[in-house]
PDB file of C-alpha atoms in Angstrom:
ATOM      1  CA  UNK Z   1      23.434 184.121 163.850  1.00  0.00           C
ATOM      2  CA  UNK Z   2      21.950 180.571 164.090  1.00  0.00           C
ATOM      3  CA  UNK Z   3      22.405 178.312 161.009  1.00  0.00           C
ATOM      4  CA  UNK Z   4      18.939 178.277 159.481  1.00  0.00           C
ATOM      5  CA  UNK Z   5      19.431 174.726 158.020  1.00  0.00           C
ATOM      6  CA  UNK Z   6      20.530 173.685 161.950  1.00  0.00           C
ATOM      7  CA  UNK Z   7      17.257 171.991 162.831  1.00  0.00           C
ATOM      8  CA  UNK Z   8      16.422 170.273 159.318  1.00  0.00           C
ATOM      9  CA  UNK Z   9      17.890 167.325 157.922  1.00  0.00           C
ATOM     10  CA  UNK Z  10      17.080 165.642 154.181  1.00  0.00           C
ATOM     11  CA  UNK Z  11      16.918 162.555 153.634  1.00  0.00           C
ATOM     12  CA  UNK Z  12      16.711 160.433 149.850  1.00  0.00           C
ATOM     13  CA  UNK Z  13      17.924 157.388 148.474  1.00  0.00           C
ATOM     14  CA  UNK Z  14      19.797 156.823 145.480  1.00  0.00           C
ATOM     15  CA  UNK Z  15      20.985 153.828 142.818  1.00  0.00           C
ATOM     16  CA  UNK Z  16      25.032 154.472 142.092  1.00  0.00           C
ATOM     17  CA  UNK Z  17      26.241 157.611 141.419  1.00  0.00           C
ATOM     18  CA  UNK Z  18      28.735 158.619 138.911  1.00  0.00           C
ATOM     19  CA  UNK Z  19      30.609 161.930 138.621  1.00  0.00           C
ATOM     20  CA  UNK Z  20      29.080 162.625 135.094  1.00  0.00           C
ATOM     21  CA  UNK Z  21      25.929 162.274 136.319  1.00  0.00           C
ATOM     22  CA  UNK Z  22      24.622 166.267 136.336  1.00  0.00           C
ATOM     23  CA  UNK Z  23      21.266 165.436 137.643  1.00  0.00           C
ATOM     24  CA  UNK Z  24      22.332 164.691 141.054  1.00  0.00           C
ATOM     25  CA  UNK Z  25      25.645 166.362 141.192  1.00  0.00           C
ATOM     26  CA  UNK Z  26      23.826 170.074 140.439  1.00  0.00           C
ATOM     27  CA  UNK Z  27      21.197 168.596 143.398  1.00  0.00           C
ATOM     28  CA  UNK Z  28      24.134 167.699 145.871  1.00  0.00           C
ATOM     29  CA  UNK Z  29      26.156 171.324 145.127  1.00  0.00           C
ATOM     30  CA  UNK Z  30      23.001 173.363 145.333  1.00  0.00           C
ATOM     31  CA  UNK Z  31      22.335 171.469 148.879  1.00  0.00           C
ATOM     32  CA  UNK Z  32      26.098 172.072 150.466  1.00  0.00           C
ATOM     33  CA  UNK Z  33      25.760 175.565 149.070  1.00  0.00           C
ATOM     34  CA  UNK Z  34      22.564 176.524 151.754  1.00  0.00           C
ATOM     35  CA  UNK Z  35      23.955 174.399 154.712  1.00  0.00           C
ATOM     36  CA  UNK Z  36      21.469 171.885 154.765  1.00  0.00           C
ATOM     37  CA  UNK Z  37      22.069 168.547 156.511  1.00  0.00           C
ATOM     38  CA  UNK Z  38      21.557 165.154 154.327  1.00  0.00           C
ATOM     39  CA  UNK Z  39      21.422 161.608 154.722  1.00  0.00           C
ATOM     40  CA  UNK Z  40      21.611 159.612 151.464  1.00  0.00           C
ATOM     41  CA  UNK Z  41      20.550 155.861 151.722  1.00  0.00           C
ATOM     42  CA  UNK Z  42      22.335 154.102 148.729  1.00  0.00           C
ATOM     43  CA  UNK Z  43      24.332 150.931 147.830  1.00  0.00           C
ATOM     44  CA  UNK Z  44      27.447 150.340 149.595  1.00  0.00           C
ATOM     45  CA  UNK Z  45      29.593 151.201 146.205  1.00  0.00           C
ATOM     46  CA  UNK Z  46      32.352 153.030 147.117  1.00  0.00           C
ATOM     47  CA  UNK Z  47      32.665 155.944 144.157  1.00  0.00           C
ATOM     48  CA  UNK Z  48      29.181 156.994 145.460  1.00  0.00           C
ATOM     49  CA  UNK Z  49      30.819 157.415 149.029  1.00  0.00           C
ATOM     50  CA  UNK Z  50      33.059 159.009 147.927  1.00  0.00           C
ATOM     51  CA  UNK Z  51      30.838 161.787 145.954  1.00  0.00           C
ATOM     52  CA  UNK Z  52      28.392 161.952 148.713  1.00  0.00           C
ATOM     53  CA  UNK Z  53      31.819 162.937 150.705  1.00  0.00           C
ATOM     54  CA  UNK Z  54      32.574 165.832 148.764  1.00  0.00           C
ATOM     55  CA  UNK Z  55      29.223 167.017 149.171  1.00  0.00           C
ATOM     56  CA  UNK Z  56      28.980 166.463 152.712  1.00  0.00           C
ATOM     57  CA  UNK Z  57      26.372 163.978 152.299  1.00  0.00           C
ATOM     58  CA  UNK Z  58      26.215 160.681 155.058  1.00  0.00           C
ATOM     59  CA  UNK Z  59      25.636 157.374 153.553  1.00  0.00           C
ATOM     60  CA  UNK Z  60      23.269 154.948 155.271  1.00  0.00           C
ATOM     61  CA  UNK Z  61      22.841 151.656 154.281  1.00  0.00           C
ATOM     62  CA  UNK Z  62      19.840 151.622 151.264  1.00  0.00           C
ATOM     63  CA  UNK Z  63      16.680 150.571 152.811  1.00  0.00           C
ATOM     64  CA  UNK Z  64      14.232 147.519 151.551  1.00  0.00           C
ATOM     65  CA  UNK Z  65      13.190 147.670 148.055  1.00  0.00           C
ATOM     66  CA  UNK Z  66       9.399 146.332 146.516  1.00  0.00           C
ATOM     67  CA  UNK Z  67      10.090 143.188 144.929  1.00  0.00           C
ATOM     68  CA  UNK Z  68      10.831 143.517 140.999  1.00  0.00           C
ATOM     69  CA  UNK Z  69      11.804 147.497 141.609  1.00  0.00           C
ATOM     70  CA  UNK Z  70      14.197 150.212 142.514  1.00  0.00           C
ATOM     71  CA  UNK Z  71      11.736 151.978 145.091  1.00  0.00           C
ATOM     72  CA  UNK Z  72      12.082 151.469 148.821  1.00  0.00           C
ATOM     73  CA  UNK Z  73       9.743 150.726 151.251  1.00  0.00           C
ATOM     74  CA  UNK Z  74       8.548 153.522 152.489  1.00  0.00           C
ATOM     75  CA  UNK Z  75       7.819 152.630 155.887  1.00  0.00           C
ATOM     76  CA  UNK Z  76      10.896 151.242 155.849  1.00  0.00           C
ATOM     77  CA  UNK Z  77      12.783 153.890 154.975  1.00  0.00           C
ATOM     78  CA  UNK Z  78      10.847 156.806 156.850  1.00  0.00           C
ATOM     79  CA  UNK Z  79      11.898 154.026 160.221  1.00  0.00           C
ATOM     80  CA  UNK Z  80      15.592 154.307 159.678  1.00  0.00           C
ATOM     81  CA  UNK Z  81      15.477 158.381 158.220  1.00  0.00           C
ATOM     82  CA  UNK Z  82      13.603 158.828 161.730  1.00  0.00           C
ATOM     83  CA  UNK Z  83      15.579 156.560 163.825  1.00  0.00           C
ATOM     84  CA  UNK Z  84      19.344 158.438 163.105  1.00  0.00           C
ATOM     85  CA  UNK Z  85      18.105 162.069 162.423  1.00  0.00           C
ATOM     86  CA  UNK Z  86      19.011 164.495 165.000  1.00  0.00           C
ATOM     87  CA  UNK Z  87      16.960 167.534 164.218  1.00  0.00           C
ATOM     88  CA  UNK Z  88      13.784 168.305 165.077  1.00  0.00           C
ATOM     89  CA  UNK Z  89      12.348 168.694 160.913  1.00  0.00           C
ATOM     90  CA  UNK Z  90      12.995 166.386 158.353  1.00  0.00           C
ATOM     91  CA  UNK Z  91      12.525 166.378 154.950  1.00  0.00           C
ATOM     92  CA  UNK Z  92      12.494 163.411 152.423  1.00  0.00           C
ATOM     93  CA  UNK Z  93      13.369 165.142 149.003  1.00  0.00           C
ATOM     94  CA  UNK Z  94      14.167 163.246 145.359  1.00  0.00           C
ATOM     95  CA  UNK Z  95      18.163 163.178 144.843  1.00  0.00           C
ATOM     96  CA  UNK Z  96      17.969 165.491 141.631  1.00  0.00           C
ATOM     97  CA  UNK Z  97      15.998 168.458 143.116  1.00  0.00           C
ATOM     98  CA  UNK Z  98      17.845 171.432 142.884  1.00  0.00           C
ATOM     99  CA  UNK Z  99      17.235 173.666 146.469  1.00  0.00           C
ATOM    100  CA  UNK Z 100      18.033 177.598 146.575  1.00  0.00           C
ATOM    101  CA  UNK Z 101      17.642 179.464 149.702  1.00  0.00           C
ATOM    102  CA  UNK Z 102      13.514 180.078 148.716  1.00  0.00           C
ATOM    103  CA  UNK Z 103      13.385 177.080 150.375  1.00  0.00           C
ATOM    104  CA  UNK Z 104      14.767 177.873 153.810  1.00  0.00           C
ATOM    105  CA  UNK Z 105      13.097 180.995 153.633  1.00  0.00           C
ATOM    106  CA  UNK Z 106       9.750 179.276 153.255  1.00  0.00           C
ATOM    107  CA  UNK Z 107      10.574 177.089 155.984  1.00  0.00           C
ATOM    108  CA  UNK Z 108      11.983 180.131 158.225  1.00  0.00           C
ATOM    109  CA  UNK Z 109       8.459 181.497 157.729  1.00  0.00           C
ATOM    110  CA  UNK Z 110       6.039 178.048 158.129  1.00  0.00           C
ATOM    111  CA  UNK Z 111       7.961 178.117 161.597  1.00  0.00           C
ATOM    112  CA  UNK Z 112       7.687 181.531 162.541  1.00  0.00           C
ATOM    113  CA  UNK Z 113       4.231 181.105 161.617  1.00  0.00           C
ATOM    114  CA  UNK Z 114       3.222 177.739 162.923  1.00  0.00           C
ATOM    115  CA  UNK Z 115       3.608 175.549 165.475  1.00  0.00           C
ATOM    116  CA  UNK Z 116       3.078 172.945 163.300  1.00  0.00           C
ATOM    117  CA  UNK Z 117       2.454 172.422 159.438  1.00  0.00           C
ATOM    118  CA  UNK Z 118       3.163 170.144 156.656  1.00  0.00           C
ATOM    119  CA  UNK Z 119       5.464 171.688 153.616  1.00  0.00           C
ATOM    120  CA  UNK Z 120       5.448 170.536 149.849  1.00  0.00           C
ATOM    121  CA  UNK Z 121       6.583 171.673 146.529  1.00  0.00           C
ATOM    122  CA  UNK Z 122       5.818 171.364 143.189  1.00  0.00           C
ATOM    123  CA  UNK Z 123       8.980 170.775 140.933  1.00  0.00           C
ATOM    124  CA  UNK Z 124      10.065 172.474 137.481  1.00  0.00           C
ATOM    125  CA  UNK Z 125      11.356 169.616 135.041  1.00  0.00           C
ATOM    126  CA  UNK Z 126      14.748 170.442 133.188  1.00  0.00           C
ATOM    127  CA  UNK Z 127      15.724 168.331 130.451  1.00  0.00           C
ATOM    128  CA  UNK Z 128      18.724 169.829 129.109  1.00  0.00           C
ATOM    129  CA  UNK Z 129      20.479 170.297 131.902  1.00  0.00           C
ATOM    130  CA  UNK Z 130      24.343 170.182 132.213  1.00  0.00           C
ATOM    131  CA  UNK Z 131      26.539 170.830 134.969  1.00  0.00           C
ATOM    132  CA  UNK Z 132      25.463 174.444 136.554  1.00  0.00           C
ATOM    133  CA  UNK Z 133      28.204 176.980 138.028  1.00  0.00           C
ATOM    134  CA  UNK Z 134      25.986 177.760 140.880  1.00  0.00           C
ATOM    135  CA  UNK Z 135      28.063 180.820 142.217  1.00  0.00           C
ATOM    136  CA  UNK Z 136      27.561 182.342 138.556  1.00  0.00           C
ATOM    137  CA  UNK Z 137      23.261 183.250 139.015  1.00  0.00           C
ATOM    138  CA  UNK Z 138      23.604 184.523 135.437  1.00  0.00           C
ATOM    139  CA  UNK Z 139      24.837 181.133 133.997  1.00  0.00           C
ATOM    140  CA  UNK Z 140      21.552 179.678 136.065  1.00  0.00           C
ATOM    141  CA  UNK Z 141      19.756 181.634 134.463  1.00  0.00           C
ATOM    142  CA  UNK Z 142      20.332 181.483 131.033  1.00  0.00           C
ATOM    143  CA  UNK Z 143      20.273 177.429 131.662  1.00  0.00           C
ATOM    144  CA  UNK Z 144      17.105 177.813 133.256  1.00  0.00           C
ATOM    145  CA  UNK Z 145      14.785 179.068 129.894  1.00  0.00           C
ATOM    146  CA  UNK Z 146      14.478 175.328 129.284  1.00  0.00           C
ATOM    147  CA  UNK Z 147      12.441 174.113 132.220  1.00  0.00           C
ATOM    148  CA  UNK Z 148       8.679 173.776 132.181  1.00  0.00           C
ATOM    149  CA  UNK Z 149       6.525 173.032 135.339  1.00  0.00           C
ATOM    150  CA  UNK Z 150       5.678 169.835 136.212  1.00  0.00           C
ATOM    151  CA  UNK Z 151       1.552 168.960 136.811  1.00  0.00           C
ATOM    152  CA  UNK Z 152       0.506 168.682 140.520  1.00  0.00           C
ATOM    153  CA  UNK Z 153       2.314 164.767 140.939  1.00  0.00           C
ATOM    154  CA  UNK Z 154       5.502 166.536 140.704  1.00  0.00           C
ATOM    155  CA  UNK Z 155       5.748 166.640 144.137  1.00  0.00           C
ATOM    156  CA  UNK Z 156       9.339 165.279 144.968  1.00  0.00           C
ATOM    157  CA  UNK Z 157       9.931 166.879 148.440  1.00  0.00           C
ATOM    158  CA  UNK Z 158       8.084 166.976 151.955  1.00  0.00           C
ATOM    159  CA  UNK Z 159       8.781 168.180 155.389  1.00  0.00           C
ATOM    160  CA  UNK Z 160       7.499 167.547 158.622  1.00  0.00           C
ATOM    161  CA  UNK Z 161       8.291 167.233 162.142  1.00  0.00           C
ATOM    162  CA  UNK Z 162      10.363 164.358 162.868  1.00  0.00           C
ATOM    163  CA  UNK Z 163       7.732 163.113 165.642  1.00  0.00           C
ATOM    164  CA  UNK Z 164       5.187 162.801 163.027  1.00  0.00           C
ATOM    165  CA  UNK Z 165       6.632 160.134 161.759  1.00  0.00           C
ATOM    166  CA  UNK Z 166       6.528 157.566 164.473  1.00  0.00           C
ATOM    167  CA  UNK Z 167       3.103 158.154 164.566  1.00  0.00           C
ATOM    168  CA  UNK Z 168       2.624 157.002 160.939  1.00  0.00           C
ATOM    169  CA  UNK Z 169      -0.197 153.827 160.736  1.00  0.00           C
ATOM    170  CA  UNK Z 170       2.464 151.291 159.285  1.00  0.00           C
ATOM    171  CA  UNK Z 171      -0.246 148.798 158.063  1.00  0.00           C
ATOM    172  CA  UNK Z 172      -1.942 151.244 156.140  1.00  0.00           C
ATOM    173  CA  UNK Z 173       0.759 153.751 154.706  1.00  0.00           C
ATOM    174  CA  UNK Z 174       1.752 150.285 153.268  1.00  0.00           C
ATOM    175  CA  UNK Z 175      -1.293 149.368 152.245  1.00  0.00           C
ATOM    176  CA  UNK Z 176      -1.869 152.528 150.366  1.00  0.00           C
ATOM    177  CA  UNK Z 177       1.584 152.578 148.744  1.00  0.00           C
ATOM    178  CA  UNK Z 178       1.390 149.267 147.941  1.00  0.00           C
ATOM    179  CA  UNK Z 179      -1.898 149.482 145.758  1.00  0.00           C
ATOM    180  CA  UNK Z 180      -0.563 152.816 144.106  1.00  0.00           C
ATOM    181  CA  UNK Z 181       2.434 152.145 143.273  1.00  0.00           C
ATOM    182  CA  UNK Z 182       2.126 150.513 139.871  1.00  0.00           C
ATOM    183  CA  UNK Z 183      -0.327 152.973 138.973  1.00  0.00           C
ATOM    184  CA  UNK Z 184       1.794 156.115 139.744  1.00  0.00           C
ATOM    185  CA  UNK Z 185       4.907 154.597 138.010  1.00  0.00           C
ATOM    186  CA  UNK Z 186       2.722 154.653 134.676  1.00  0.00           C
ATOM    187  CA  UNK Z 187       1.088 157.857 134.791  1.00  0.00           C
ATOM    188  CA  UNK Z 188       4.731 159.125 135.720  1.00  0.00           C
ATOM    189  CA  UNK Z 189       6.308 157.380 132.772  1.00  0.00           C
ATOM    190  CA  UNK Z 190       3.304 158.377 130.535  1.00  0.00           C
ATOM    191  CA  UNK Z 191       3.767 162.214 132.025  1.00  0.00           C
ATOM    192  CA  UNK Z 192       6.941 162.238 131.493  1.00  0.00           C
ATOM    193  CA  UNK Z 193       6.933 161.579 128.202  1.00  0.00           C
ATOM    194  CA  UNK Z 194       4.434 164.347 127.598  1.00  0.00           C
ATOM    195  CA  UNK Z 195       6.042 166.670 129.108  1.00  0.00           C
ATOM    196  CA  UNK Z 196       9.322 165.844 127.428  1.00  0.00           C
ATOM    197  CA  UNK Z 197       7.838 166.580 124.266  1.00  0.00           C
ATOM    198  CA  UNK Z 198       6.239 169.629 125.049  1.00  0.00           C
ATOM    199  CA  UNK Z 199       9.867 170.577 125.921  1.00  0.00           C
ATOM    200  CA  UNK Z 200      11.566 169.544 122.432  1.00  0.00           C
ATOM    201  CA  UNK Z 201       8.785 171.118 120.401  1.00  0.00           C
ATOM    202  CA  UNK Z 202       9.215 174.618 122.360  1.00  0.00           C
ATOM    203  CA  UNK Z 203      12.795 174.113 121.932  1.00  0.00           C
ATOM    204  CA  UNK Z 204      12.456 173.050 118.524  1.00  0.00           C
ATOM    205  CA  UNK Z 205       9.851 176.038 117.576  1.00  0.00           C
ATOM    206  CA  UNK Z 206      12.078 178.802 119.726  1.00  0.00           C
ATOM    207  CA  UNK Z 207      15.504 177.487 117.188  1.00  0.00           C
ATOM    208  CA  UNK Z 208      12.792 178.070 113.713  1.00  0.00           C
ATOM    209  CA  UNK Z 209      12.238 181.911 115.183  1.00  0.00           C
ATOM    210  CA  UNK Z 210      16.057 182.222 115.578  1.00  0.00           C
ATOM    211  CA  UNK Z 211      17.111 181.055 111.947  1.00  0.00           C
TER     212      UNK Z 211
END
């Protein structure tokens, strides 16, 4: 039987990544464990090589950053993901988004069902998360009582066609992102914070009912 993940390929970027960092590492373990294909464009540093290795992640070169910030250029970026993918679907996707195969079975279907379409998802925010055991669903599980859905900007993945993209307006993609951008990174950061909250005073109130 055909490899599902065969004709989809992620792509992300990433600062340095460290072996204690959960976030991604649960992200990069859930990926290998569905098959799916992912480029990772990060700083040439070599203990992130060498974890995107393990994971069977390739490293490309990190694209062009806005000045003064940590986020790439977009059209930058989406140029280079387009430029050395091989498969006919891509997908740009954050680098701590855990993936189970839900996904590949929506995608199987949008396919089936289309002949073209545009996929998103909104994502479930986990703040006391630790390293997951993935091949345990029960230890998933139990982990899992902690996360609390994100609001409709939580939307940290996207797939298309790959010839969609080259037919992006560059000018005003950029133009768009550019006048956003400062916006979204406060209402994220004030979100965030709300939603973090929320998650300590459940926590906090679920602890009382237990003592």
């Amino acid at each position: 039987m055909k490899n599902r993940s065969s004709n989809l390929t992620f792509f992300c970027t990433s600062g340095k990544i460290t072996k204690d960092n959960h976030y991604y590492i649960n992200a990069f373990k859930s990926w290998k464990n569905i098959g799916i294909n992912v480029m990772l464009f990060g700083p040439d540093d070599e203990e992130t090589k060498s974890i995107l290795e393990e994971y069977n992640i390739v490293w490309k070169k990190e694209p062009k950053l806005h000045g003064g910030s940590k986020l790439p250029i977009l059209t930058d970026l989406l140029q280079q993901a387009s430029s050395l993918c091989n498969t006919e679907y891509m997908c740009y996707i954050n680098c701590d988004i855990i993936i189970f195969d839900e996904f590949l079975k929506t995608f199987d279907f949008l396919k089936t069902k289309y002949d073209d379409f545009f996929m998103v998802g909104q994502r479930w925010d986990w703040y006391e998360s630790s390293m997951v055991n993935f091949k345990n669903k029960d230890d998933f599980d139990f982990q899992s009582k902690n996360m609390v859905l994100h609001s409709k900007t939580g939307v940290d993945y996207f797939v298309l066609k790959k010839e969609h993209i080259d037919k992006f307006d560059e000018a005003l993609l950029e133009e768009k992102v550019n006048k956003t951008l400062e916006e979204s990174i406060n209402f994220k950061k004030s979100n965030d914070e709300l939603t973090r909250e929320k998650v300590i005073s459940e926590s906090t109130s679920d602890l009382a009912d237990t003592e």
